[in-house]
């Protein structure tokens, strides 16, 4: 298996690059944000619960998110591997993921971070907000809160994976294809090792 955490702040380009990576490497894309949004659309209990947190740009509680992630992984028993996008976002989530994958005789092989300066993130998200129906992309205060939450709760996961020698960061500014090539280079060198 090949399990990658695609990491970086809101607006870093994780969704865009994930879509290209799963096609090239035949992995399953697992975005907790996408699953929450699908639940909001479907008006499920989970969607109702997640919505209030998401609209404010805060994190959905760990317990709920971890359970959701685990059930999504288990829906794909034949997967060659996963790209985790937007998960883990807290230390508790990272620890839960390690335990869960170990129970399935696998692990995270690499965290790849997309490095993008904050002002570029805000610009990209406001741009996306004009075309999408994501309420969290329409208001600069909410966008800035998401980046703040990222800096306070999520950024530390770079150290978590670094201490397991599983962290690498790539430049997330430039042409989509150029960034994709940087990510592919990292994944190809992982494949060469295994
Ligand atoms: P972005 O990275 O652009 O903020 P996401 O789609 O990844 O977009 O996440 C949108 C929102 O969904 C987050 O602000 C948060 O409220 C919720 N969410 C997504 N993933 C998680 C997670 N792993 N833990 C807690 N909340 C999450």
JSON list of C-alpha atoms and ligand atoms in Angstrom, two decimals:
[
{"chain": "A", "resi": 1, "resn": "UNK", "atom": "CA", "xyz": [0.00, 0.00, 0.00]},
{"chain": "A", "resi": 2, "resn": "UNK", "atom": "CA", "xyz": [0.96, 3.60, -0.37]},
{"chain": "A", "resi": 3, "resn": "UNK", "atom": "CA", "xyz": [-0.56, 6.04, 2.07]},
{"chain": "A", "resi": 4, "resn": "UNK", "atom": "CA", "xyz": [0.16, 9.73, 1.72]},
{"chain": "A", "resi": 5, "resn": "UNK", "atom": "CA", "xyz": [-0.97, 12.65, 3.84]},
{"chain": "A", "resi": 6, "resn": "UNK", "atom": "CA", "xyz": [-1.22, 15.69, 1.60]},
{"chain": "A", "resi": 7, "resn": "UNK", "atom": "CA", "xyz": [-0.72, 18.54, 3.99]},
{"chain": "A", "resi": 8, "resn": "UNK", "atom": "CA", "xyz": [-0.95, 22.31, 4.03]},
{"chain": "A", "resi": 9, "resn": "UNK", "atom": "CA", "xyz": [-3.18, 25.21, 5.03]},
{"chain": "A", "resi": 10, "resn": "UNK", "atom": "CA", "xyz": [-6.62, 25.91, 3.54]},
{"chain": "A", "resi": 11, "resn": "UNK", "atom": "CA", "xyz": [-6.16, 27.01, -0.05]},
{"chain": "A", "resi": 12, "resn": "UNK", "atom": "CA", "xyz": [-2.80, 25.29, -0.49]},
{"chain": "A", "resi": 13, "resn": "UNK", "atom": "CA", "xyz": [-4.11, 23.23, -3.41]},
{"chain": "A", "resi": 14, "resn": "UNK", "atom": "CA", "xyz": [-4.57, 19.85, -1.75]},
{"chain": "A", "resi": 15, "resn": "UNK", "atom": "CA", "xyz": [-7.85, 19.09, -3.52]},
{"chain": "A", "resi": 16, "resn": "UNK", "atom": "CA", "xyz": [-6.55, 20.11, -6.95]},
{"chain": "A", "resi": 17, "resn": "UNK", "atom": "CA", "xyz": [-3.39, 18.05, -6.64]},
{"chain": "A", "resi": 18, "resn": "UNK", "atom": "CA", "xyz": [-5.18, 15.07, -5.06]},
{"chain": "A", "resi": 19, "resn": "UNK", "atom": "CA", "xyz": [-7.43, 14.76, -8.09]},
{"chain": "A", "resi": 20, "resn": "UNK", "atom": "CA", "xyz": [-4.38, 14.51, -10.36]},
{"chain": "A", "resi": 21, "resn": "UNK", "atom": "CA", "xyz": [-2.43, 12.22, -8.05]},
{"chain": "A", "resi": 22, "resn": "UNK", "atom": "CA", "xyz": [-5.16, 9.60, -7.67]},
{"chain": "A", "resi": 23, "resn": "UNK", "atom": "CA", "xyz": [-5.40, 9.34, -11.41]},
{"chain": "A", "resi": 24, "resn": "UNK", "atom": "CA", "xyz": [-1.67, 8.83, -11.83]},
{"chain": "A", "resi": 25, "resn": "UNK", "atom": "CA", "xyz": [-1.08, 6.50, -8.88]},
{"chain": "A", "resi": 26, "resn": "UNK", "atom": "CA", "xyz": [-4.50, 4.80, -8.66]},
{"chain": "A", "resi": 27, "resn": "UNK", "atom": "CA", "xyz": [-5.00, 5.74, -5.03]},
{"chain": "A", "resi": 28, "resn": "UNK", "atom": "CA", "xyz": [-8.22, 6.57, -3.21]},
{"chain": "A", "resi": 29, "resn": "UNK", "atom": "CA", "xyz": [-8.73, 10.25, -2.34]},
{"chain": "A", "resi": 30, "resn": "UNK", "atom": "CA", "xyz": [-10.13, 10.76, 1.11]},
{"chain": "A", "resi": 31, "resn": "UNK", "atom": "CA", "xyz": [-11.05, 14.35, 1.94]},
{"chain": "A", "resi": 32, "resn": "UNK", "atom": "CA", "xyz": [-12.83, 14.81, 5.26]},
{"chain": "A", "resi": 33, "resn": "UNK", "atom": "CA", "xyz": [-14.02, 18.25, 4.11]},
{"chain": "A", "resi": 34, "resn": "UNK", "atom": "CA", "xyz": [-15.62, 16.70, 1.00]},
{"chain": "A", "resi": 35, "resn": "UNK", "atom": "CA", "xyz": [-17.33, 14.00, 3.08]},
{"chain": "A", "resi": 36, "resn": "UNK", "atom": "CA", "xyz": [-18.67, 16.60, 5.50]},
{"chain": "A", "resi": 37, "resn": "UNK", "atom": "CA", "xyz": [-19.95, 18.74, 2.61]},
{"chain": "A", "resi": 38, "resn": "UNK", "atom": "CA", "xyz": [-21.68, 15.73, 1.04]},
{"chain": "A", "resi": 39, "resn": "UNK", "atom": "CA", "xyz": [-23.37, 15.10, 4.39]},
{"chain": "A", "resi": 40, "resn": "UNK", "atom": "CA", "xyz": [-24.48, 18.73, 4.62]},
{"chain": "A", "resi": 41, "resn": "UNK", "atom": "CA", "xyz": [-25.98, 18.47, 1.14]},
{"chain": "A", "resi": 42, "resn": "UNK", "atom": "CA", "xyz": [-27.73, 15.23, 2.06]},
{"chain": "A", "resi": 43, "resn": "UNK", "atom": "CA", "xyz": [-28.99, 16.83, 5.28]},
{"chain": "A", "resi": 44, "resn": "UNK", "atom": "CA", "xyz": [-27.77, 13.94, 7.42]},
{"chain": "A", "resi": 45, "resn": "UNK", "atom": "CA", "xyz": [-27.31, 14.12, 11.20]},
{"chain": "A", "resi": 46, "resn": "UNK", "atom": "CA", "xyz": [-23.55, 14.27, 10.69]},
{"chain": "A", "resi": 47, "resn": "UNK", "atom": "CA", "xyz": [-24.00, 17.10, 8.19]},
{"chain": "A", "resi": 48, "resn": "UNK", "atom": "CA", "xyz": [-26.13, 19.08, 10.61]},
{"chain": "A", "resi": 49, "resn": "UNK", "atom": "CA", "xyz": [-23.54, 18.69, 13.32]},
{"chain": "A", "resi": 50, "resn": "UNK", "atom": "CA", "xyz": [-20.57, 19.54, 11.11]},
{"chain": "A", "resi": 51, "resn": "UNK", "atom": "CA", "xyz": [-22.17, 22.58, 9.49]},
{"chain": "A", "resi": 52, "resn": "UNK", "atom": "CA", "xyz": [-22.04, 24.90, 12.48]},
{"chain": "A", "resi": 53, "resn": "UNK", "atom": "CA", "xyz": [-18.32, 24.27, 12.97]},
{"chain": "A", "resi": 54, "resn": "UNK", "atom": "CA", "xyz": [-17.47, 24.51, 9.30]},
{"chain": "A", "resi": 55, "resn": "UNK", "atom": "CA", "xyz": [-19.39, 27.69, 8.64]},
{"chain": "A", "resi": 56, "resn": "UNK", "atom": "CA", "xyz": [-17.42, 29.40, 11.40]},
{"chain": "A", "resi": 57, "resn": "UNK", "atom": "CA", "xyz": [-14.12, 28.02, 10.13]},
{"chain": "A", "resi": 58, "resn": "UNK", "atom": "CA", "xyz": [-13.55, 25.88, 13.21]},
{"chain": "A", "resi": 59, "resn": "UNK", "atom": "CA", "xyz": [-12.68, 22.19, 13.39]},
{"chain": "A", "resi": 60, "resn": "UNK", "atom": "CA", "xyz": [-15.35, 19.54, 13.72]},
{"chain": "A", "resi": 61, "resn": "UNK", "atom": "CA", "xyz": [-14.72, 17.65, 17.01]},
{"chain": "A", "resi": 62, "resn": "UNK", "atom": "CA", "xyz": [-12.05, 14.94, 16.83]},
{"chain": "A", "resi": 63, "resn": "UNK", "atom": "CA", "xyz": [-14.26, 12.11, 17.99]},
{"chain": "A", "resi": 64, "resn": "UNK", "atom": "CA", "xyz": [-16.74, 12.63, 15.14]},
{"chain": "A", "resi": 65, "resn": "UNK", "atom": "CA", "xyz": [-14.07, 13.22, 12.52]},
{"chain": "A", "resi": 66, "resn": "UNK", "atom": "CA", "xyz": [-11.98, 10.20, 13.48]},
{"chain": "A", "resi": 67, "resn": "UNK", "atom": "CA", "xyz": [-14.98, 7.88, 13.38]},
{"chain": "A", "resi": 68, "resn": "UNK", "atom": "CA", "xyz": [-15.95, 9.23, 9.99]},
{"chain": "A", "resi": 69, "resn": "UNK", "atom": "CA", "xyz": [-12.45, 8.80, 8.57]},
{"chain": "A", "resi": 70, "resn": "UNK", "atom": "CA", "xyz": [-12.18, 5.23, 9.80]},
{"chain": "A", "resi": 71, "resn": "UNK", "atom": "CA", "xyz": [-15.48, 4.26, 8.23]},
{"chain": "A", "resi": 72, "resn": "UNK", "atom": "CA", "xyz": [-14.44, 5.85, 4.92]},
{"chain": "A", "resi": 73, "resn": "UNK", "atom": "CA", "xyz": [-11.18, 3.87, 4.89]},
{"chain": "A", "resi": 74, "resn": "UNK", "atom": "CA", "xyz": [-13.07, 0.67, 5.60]},
{"chain": "A", "resi": 75, "resn": "UNK", "atom": "CA", "xyz": [-15.38, 1.34, 2.65]},
{"chain": "A", "resi": 76, "resn": "UNK", "atom": "CA", "xyz": [-12.36, 0.78, 0.40]},
{"chain": "A", "resi": 77, "resn": "UNK", "atom": "CA", "xyz": [-10.94, -2.62, 1.34]},
{"chain": "A", "resi": 78, "resn": "UNK", "atom": "CA", "xyz": [-9.31, -3.10, -2.07]},
{"chain": "A", "resi": 79, "resn": "UNK", "atom": "CA", "xyz": [-7.55, 0.25, -2.21]},
{"chain": "A", "resi": 80, "resn": "UNK", "atom": "CA", "xyz": [-3.91, 0.28, -3.32]},
{"chain": "A", "resi": 81, "resn": "UNK", "atom": "CA", "xyz": [-3.47, 3.18, -0.95]},
{"chain": "A", "resi": 82, "resn": "UNK", "atom": "CA", "xyz": [-4.94, 6.51, 0.13]},
{"chain": "A", "resi": 83, "resn": "UNK", "atom": "CA", "xyz": [-4.33, 10.19, -0.22]},
{"chain": "A", "resi": 84, "resn": "UNK", "atom": "CA", "xyz": [-5.52, 11.77, 2.99]},
{"chain": "A", "resi": 85, "resn": "UNK", "atom": "CA", "xyz": [-6.52, 15.38, 2.36]},
{"chain": "A", "resi": 86, "resn": "UNK", "atom": "CA", "xyz": [-7.61, 17.51, 5.31]},
{"chain": "A", "resi": 87, "resn": "UNK", "atom": "CA", "xyz": [-6.97, 14.71, 7.78]},
{"chain": "A", "resi": 88, "resn": "UNK", "atom": "CA", "xyz": [-5.28, 14.49, 10.24]},
{"chain": "A", "resi": 89, "resn": "UNK", "atom": "CA", "xyz": [-5.68, 18.07, 11.47]},
{"chain": "A", "resi": 90, "resn": "UNK", "atom": "CA", "xyz": [-4.90, 17.60, 15.17]},
{"chain": "A", "resi": 91, "resn": "UNK", "atom": "CA", "xyz": [-2.45, 15.51, 17.14]},
{"chain": "A", "resi": 92, "resn": "UNK", "atom": "CA", "xyz": [-5.30, 13.33, 18.41]},
{"chain": "A", "resi": 93, "resn": "UNK", "atom": "CA", "xyz": [-6.34, 12.62, 14.82]},
{"chain": "A", "resi": 94, "resn": "UNK", "atom": "CA", "xyz": [-2.77, 11.76, 13.81]},
{"chain": "A", "resi": 95, "resn": "UNK", "atom": "CA", "xyz": [-2.40, 9.35, 16.73]},
{"chain": "A", "resi": 96, "resn": "UNK", "atom": "CA", "xyz": [-5.76, 7.75, 16.00]},
{"chain": "A", "resi": 97, "resn": "UNK", "atom": "CA", "xyz": [-4.80, 7.32, 12.35]},
{"chain": "A", "resi": 98, "resn": "UNK", "atom": "CA", "xyz": [-1.51, 5.64, 13.28]},
{"chain": "A", "resi": 99, "resn": "UNK", "atom": "CA", "xyz": [-3.27, 3.20, 15.58]},
{"chain": "A", "resi": 100, "resn": "UNK", "atom": "CA", "xyz": [-6.03, 2.51, 13.08]},
{"chain": "A", "resi": 101, "resn": "UNK", "atom": "CA", "xyz": [-3.64, 1.85, 10.16]},
{"chain": "A", "resi": 102, "resn": "UNK", "atom": "CA", "xyz": [-1.40, -0.32, 12.33]},
{"chain": "A", "resi": 103, "resn": "UNK", "atom": "CA", "xyz": [-4.49, -2.44, 13.06]},
{"chain": "A", "resi": 104, "resn": "UNK", "atom": "CA", "xyz": [-4.78, -2.96, 9.30]},
{"chain": "A", "resi": 105, "resn": "UNK", "atom": "CA", "xyz": [-1.07, -3.82, 8.93]},
{"chain": "A", "resi": 106, "resn": "UNK", "atom": "CA", "xyz": [-0.24, -0.60, 7.16]},
{"chain": "A", "resi": 107, "resn": "UNK", "atom": "CA", "xyz": [1.00, 2.89, 7.94]},
{"chain": "A", "resi": 108, "resn": "UNK", "atom": "CA", "xyz": [1.42, 6.44, 6.64]},
{"chain": "A", "resi": 109, "resn": "UNK", "atom": "CA", "xyz": [4.41, 6.39, 4.31]},
{"chain": "A", "resi": 110, "resn": "UNK", "atom": "CA", "xyz": [4.82, 10.11, 3.78]},
{"chain": "A", "resi": 111, "resn": "UNK", "atom": "CA", "xyz": [3.41, 13.49, 4.65]},
{"chain": "A", "resi": 112, "resn": "UNK", "atom": "CA", "xyz": [3.90, 15.95, 1.81]},
{"chain": "A", "resi": 113, "resn": "UNK", "atom": "CA", "xyz": [3.27, 19.58, 2.68]},
{"chain": "A", "resi": 114, "resn": "UNK", "atom": "CA", "xyz": [2.39, 22.25, 0.14]},
{"chain": "A", "resi": 115, "resn": "UNK", "atom": "CA", "xyz": [4.12, 25.44, 1.10]},
{"chain": "A", "resi": 116, "resn": "UNK", "atom": "CA", "xyz": [2.12, 28.62, 0.28]},
{"chain": "A", "resi": 117, "resn": "UNK", "atom": "CA", "xyz": [2.37, 32.09, 1.88]},
{"chain": "A", "resi": 118, "resn": "UNK", "atom": "CA", "xyz": [-0.66, 33.33, 3.83]},
{"chain": "A", "resi": 119, "resn": "UNK", "atom": "CA", "xyz": [-1.57, 36.27, 1.58]},
{"chain": "A", "resi": 120, "resn": "UNK", "atom": "CA", "xyz": [-1.62, 33.97, -1.45]},
{"chain": "A", "resi": 121, "resn": "UNK", "atom": "CA", "xyz": [-3.95, 31.59, 0.45]},
{"chain": "A", "resi": 122, "resn": "UNK", "atom": "CA", "xyz": [-6.43, 34.35, 1.28]},
{"chain": "A", "resi": 123, "resn": "UNK", "atom": "CA", "xyz": [-6.41, 35.52, -2.34]},
{"chain": "A", "resi": 124, "resn": "UNK", "atom": "CA", "xyz": [-7.02, 32.00, -3.68]},
{"chain": "A", "resi": 125, "resn": "UNK", "atom": "CA", "xyz": [-9.83, 31.23, -1.24]},
{"chain": "A", "resi": 126, "resn": "UNK", "atom": "CA", "xyz": [-11.66, 34.50, -1.91]},
{"chain": "A", "resi": 127, "resn": "UNK", "atom": "CA", "xyz": [-11.37, 33.76, -5.61]},
{"chain": "A", "resi": 128, "resn": "UNK", "atom": "CA", "xyz": [-12.75, 30.22, -5.09]},
{"chain": "A", "resi": 129, "resn": "UNK", "atom": "CA", "xyz": [-15.55, 31.69, -2.94]},
{"chain": "A", "resi": 130, "resn": "UNK", "atom": "CA", "xyz": [-16.83, 33.71, -5.90]},
{"chain": "A", "resi": 131, "resn": "UNK", "atom": "CA", "xyz": [-17.61, 30.57, -7.89]},
{"chain": "A", "resi": 132, "resn": "UNK", "atom": "CA", "xyz": [-18.31, 27.90, -5.30]},
{"chain": "A", "resi": 133, "resn": "UNK", "atom": "CA", "xyz": [-21.18, 27.49, -2.88]},
{"chain": "A", "resi": 134, "resn": "UNK", "atom": "CA", "xyz": [-18.82, 27.10, 0.07]},
{"chain": "A", "resi": 135, "resn": "UNK", "atom": "CA", "xyz": [-19.89, 29.62, 2.72]},
{"chain": "A", "resi": 136, "resn": "UNK", "atom": "CA", "xyz": [-16.49, 29.33, 4.43]},
{"chain": "A", "resi": 137, "resn": "UNK", "atom": "CA", "xyz": [-14.78, 30.76, 1.34]},
{"chain": "A", "resi": 138, "resn": "UNK", "atom": "CA", "xyz": [-16.92, 33.88, 1.07]},
{"chain": "A", "resi": 139, "resn": "UNK", "atom": "CA", "xyz": [-15.87, 35.85, 4.11]},
{"chain": "A", "resi": 140, "resn": "UNK", "atom": "CA", "xyz": [-12.31, 37.01, 4.71]},
{"chain": "A", "resi": 141, "resn": "UNK", "atom": "CA", "xyz": [-12.71, 36.81, 8.51]},
{"chain": "A", "resi": 142, "resn": "UNK", "atom": "CA", "xyz": [-13.71, 33.15, 8.30]},
{"chain": "A", "resi": 143, "resn": "UNK", "atom": "CA", "xyz": [-10.86, 32.43, 5.92]},
{"chain": "A", "resi": 144, "resn": "UNK", "atom": "CA", "xyz": [-8.40, 34.08, 8.32]},
{"chain": "A", "resi": 145, "resn": "UNK", "atom": "CA", "xyz": [-9.88, 32.08, 11.21]},
{"chain": "A", "resi": 146, "resn": "UNK", "atom": "CA", "xyz": [-9.31, 28.82, 9.28]},
{"chain": "A", "resi": 147, "resn": "UNK", "atom": "CA", "xyz": [-5.69, 29.79, 8.70]},
{"chain": "A", "resi": 148, "resn": "UNK", "atom": "CA", "xyz": [-5.35, 30.70, 12.39]},
{"chain": "A", "resi": 149, "resn": "UNK", "atom": "CA", "xyz": [-6.82, 27.32, 13.42]},
{"chain": "A", "resi": 150, "resn": "UNK", "atom": "CA", "xyz": [-4.39, 25.66, 11.02]},
{"chain": "A", "resi": 151, "resn": "UNK", "atom": "CA", "xyz": [-1.42, 27.51, 12.53]},
{"chain": "A", "resi": 152, "resn": "UNK", "atom": "CA", "xyz": [-2.52, 26.77, 16.10]},
{"chain": "A", "resi": 153, "resn": "UNK", "atom": "CA", "xyz": [-3.71, 23.17, 15.86]},
{"chain": "A", "resi": 154, "resn": "UNK", "atom": "CA", "xyz": [-2.60, 21.59, 12.61]},
{"chain": "A", "resi": 155, "resn": "UNK", "atom": "CA", "xyz": [0.84, 22.97, 11.68]},
{"chain": "A", "resi": 156, "resn": "UNK", "atom": "CA", "xyz": [2.44, 21.03, 14.58]},
{"chain": "A", "resi": 157, "resn": "UNK", "atom": "CA", "xyz": [1.76, 17.81, 12.69]},
{"chain": "A", "resi": 158, "resn": "UNK", "atom": "CA", "xyz": [4.80, 18.60, 10.54]},
{"chain": "A", "resi": 159, "resn": "UNK", "atom": "CA", "xyz": [6.88, 17.84, 13.66]},
{"chain": "A", "resi": 160, "resn": "UNK", "atom": "CA", "xyz": [4.83, 14.75, 14.41]},
{"chain": "A", "resi": 161, "resn": "UNK", "atom": "CA", "xyz": [5.64, 13.19, 11.02]},
{"chain": "A", "resi": 162, "resn": "UNK", "atom": "CA", "xyz": [9.12, 14.68, 10.93]},
{"chain": "A", "resi": 163, "resn": "UNK", "atom": "CA", "xyz": [10.02, 12.78, 14.08]},
{"chain": "A", "resi": 164, "resn": "UNK", "atom": "CA", "xyz": [9.01, 9.60, 12.23]},
{"chain": "A", "resi": 165, "resn": "UNK", "atom": "CA", "xyz": [11.15, 10.68, 9.22]},
{"chain": "A", "resi": 166, "resn": "UNK", "atom": "CA", "xyz": [8.03, 10.96, 7.11]},
{"chain": "A", "resi": 167, "resn": "UNK", "atom": "CA", "xyz": [7.86, 14.67, 6.39]},
{"chain": "A", "resi": 168, "resn": "UNK", "atom": "CA", "xyz": [8.75, 16.55, 3.24]},
{"chain": "A", "resi": 169, "resn": "UNK", "atom": "CA", "xyz": [7.63, 19.93, 1.99]},
{"chain": "A", "resi": 170, "resn": "UNK", "atom": "CA", "xyz": [7.32, 21.19, -1.58]},
{"chain": "A", "resi": 171, "resn": "UNK", "atom": "CA", "xyz": [6.78, 24.65, -3.01]},
{"chain": "A", "resi": 172, "resn": "UNK", "atom": "CA", "xyz": [3.03, 25.12, -3.53]},
{"chain": "A", "resi": 173, "resn": "UNK", "atom": "CA", "xyz": [3.22, 28.29, -5.65]},
{"chain": "A", "resi": 174, "resn": "UNK", "atom": "CA", "xyz": [3.49, 28.15, -9.42]},
{"chain": "A", "resi": 175, "resn": "UNK", "atom": "CA", "xyz": [1.73, 26.31, -12.22]},
{"chain": "A", "resi": 176, "resn": "UNK", "atom": "CA", "xyz": [-0.52, 23.39, -11.21]},
{"chain": "A", "resi": 177, "resn": "UNK", "atom": "CA", "xyz": [1.50, 21.09, -13.46]},
{"chain": "A", "resi": 178, "resn": "UNK", "atom": "CA", "xyz": [4.84, 22.22, -11.97]},
{"chain": "A", "resi": 179, "resn": "UNK", "atom": "CA", "xyz": [3.56, 21.52, -8.44]},
{"chain": "A", "resi": 180, "resn": "UNK", "atom": "CA", "xyz": [2.18, 18.18, -9.58]},
{"chain": "A", "resi": 181, "resn": "UNK", "atom": "CA", "xyz": [5.63, 17.27, -10.95]},
{"chain": "A", "resi": 182, "resn": "UNK", "atom": "CA", "xyz": [7.21, 18.11, -7.58]},
{"chain": "A", "resi": 183, "resn": "UNK", "atom": "CA", "xyz": [4.71, 15.87, -5.78]},
{"chain": "A", "resi": 184, "resn": "UNK", "atom": "CA", "xyz": [5.17, 13.07, -8.31]},
{"chain": "A", "resi": 185, "resn": "UNK", "atom": "CA", "xyz": [8.91, 13.23, -7.81]},
{"chain": "A", "resi": 186, "resn": "UNK", "atom": "CA", "xyz": [8.48, 12.63, -4.07]},
{"chain": "A", "resi": 187, "resn": "UNK", "atom": "CA", "xyz": [6.05, 9.75, -4.61]},
{"chain": "A", "resi": 188, "resn": "UNK", "atom": "CA", "xyz": [8.21, 8.15, -7.30]},
{"chain": "A", "resi": 189, "resn": "UNK", "atom": "CA", "xyz": [11.18, 8.18, -4.96]},
{"chain": "A", "resi": 190, "resn": "UNK", "atom": "CA", "xyz": [9.06, 6.49, -2.28]},
{"chain": "A", "resi": 191, "resn": "UNK", "atom": "CA", "xyz": [7.98, 3.83, -4.78]},
{"chain": "A", "resi": 192, "resn": "UNK", "atom": "CA", "xyz": [11.61, 3.31, -5.80]},
{"chain": "A", "resi": 193, "resn": "UNK", "atom": "CA", "xyz": [12.53, 2.65, -2.16]},
{"chain": "A", "resi": 194, "resn": "UNK", "atom": "CA", "xyz": [9.81, 0.07, -1.57]},
{"chain": "B", "resi": 1, "resn": "LIG", "atom": "P1", "xyz": [-9.93, 23.77, 3.58]},
{"chain": "B", "resi": 1, "resn": "LIG", "atom": "O1", "xyz": [-8.66, 22.96, 3.73]},
{"chain": "B", "resi": 1, "resn": "LIG", "atom": "O2", "xyz": [-9.95, 24.63, 2.37]},
{"chain": "B", "resi": 1, "resn": "LIG", "atom": "O3", "xyz": [-10.30, 24.52, 4.83]},
{"chain": "B", "resi": 1, "resn": "LIG", "atom": "P2", "xyz": [-11.57, 21.40, 3.86]},
{"chain": "B", "resi": 1, "resn": "LIG", "atom": "O4", "xyz": [-12.58, 20.97, 2.89]},
{"chain": "B", "resi": 1, "resn": "LIG", "atom": "O5", "xyz": [-10.40, 20.50, 4.07]},
{"chain": "B", "resi": 1, "resn": "LIG", "atom": "O6", "xyz": [-11.11, 22.79, 3.29]},
{"chain": "B", "resi": 1, "resn": "LIG", "atom": "O7", "xyz": [-12.22, 21.67, 5.28]},
{"chain": "B", "resi": 1, "resn": "LIG", "atom": "C1", "xyz": [-13.34, 22.50, 5.44]},
{"chain": "B", "resi": 1, "resn": "LIG", "atom": "C2", "xyz": [-13.84, 22.46, 6.90]},
{"chain": "B", "resi": 1, "resn": "LIG", "atom": "O8", "xyz": [-14.24, 21.11, 7.22]},
{"chain": "B", "resi": 1, "resn": "LIG", "atom": "C3", "xyz": [-12.81, 22.81, 7.97]},
{"chain": "B", "resi": 1, "resn": "LIG", "atom": "O9", "xyz": [-12.70, 24.19, 8.19]},
{"chain": "B", "resi": 1, "resn": "LIG", "atom": "C4", "xyz": [-13.39, 22.04, 9.18]},
{"chain": "B", "resi": 1, "resn": "LIG", "atom": "O10", "xyz": [-14.47, 22.75, 9.75]},
{"chain": "B", "resi": 1, "resn": "LIG", "atom": "C5", "xyz": [-13.95, 20.77, 8.57]},
{"chain": "B", "resi": 1, "resn": "LIG", "atom": "N1", "xyz": [-12.95, 19.68, 8.61]},
{"chain": "B", "resi": 1, "resn": "LIG", "atom": "C6", "xyz": [-12.41, 19.07, 7.51]},
{"chain": "B", "resi": 1, "resn": "LIG", "atom": "N2", "xyz": [-11.52, 18.14, 7.89]},
{"chain": "B", "resi": 1, "resn": "LIG", "atom": "C7", "xyz": [-11.48, 18.16, 9.25]},
{"chain": "B", "resi": 1, "resn": "LIG", "atom": "C8", "xyz": [-10.74, 17.45, 10.24]},
{"chain": "B", "resi": 1, "resn": "LIG", "atom": "N3", "xyz": [-9.84, 16.52, 9.91]},
{"chain": "B", "resi": 1, "resn": "LIG", "atom": "N4", "xyz": [-10.97, 17.72, 11.55]},
{"chain": "B", "resi": 1, "resn": "LIG", "atom": "C9", "xyz": [-11.86, 18.65, 11.90]},
{"chain": "B", "resi": 1, "resn": "LIG", "atom": "N5", "xyz": [-12.58, 19.38, 11.02]},
{"chain": "B", "resi": 1, "resn": "LIG", "atom": "C10", "xyz": [-12.40, 19.14, 9.71]}
]
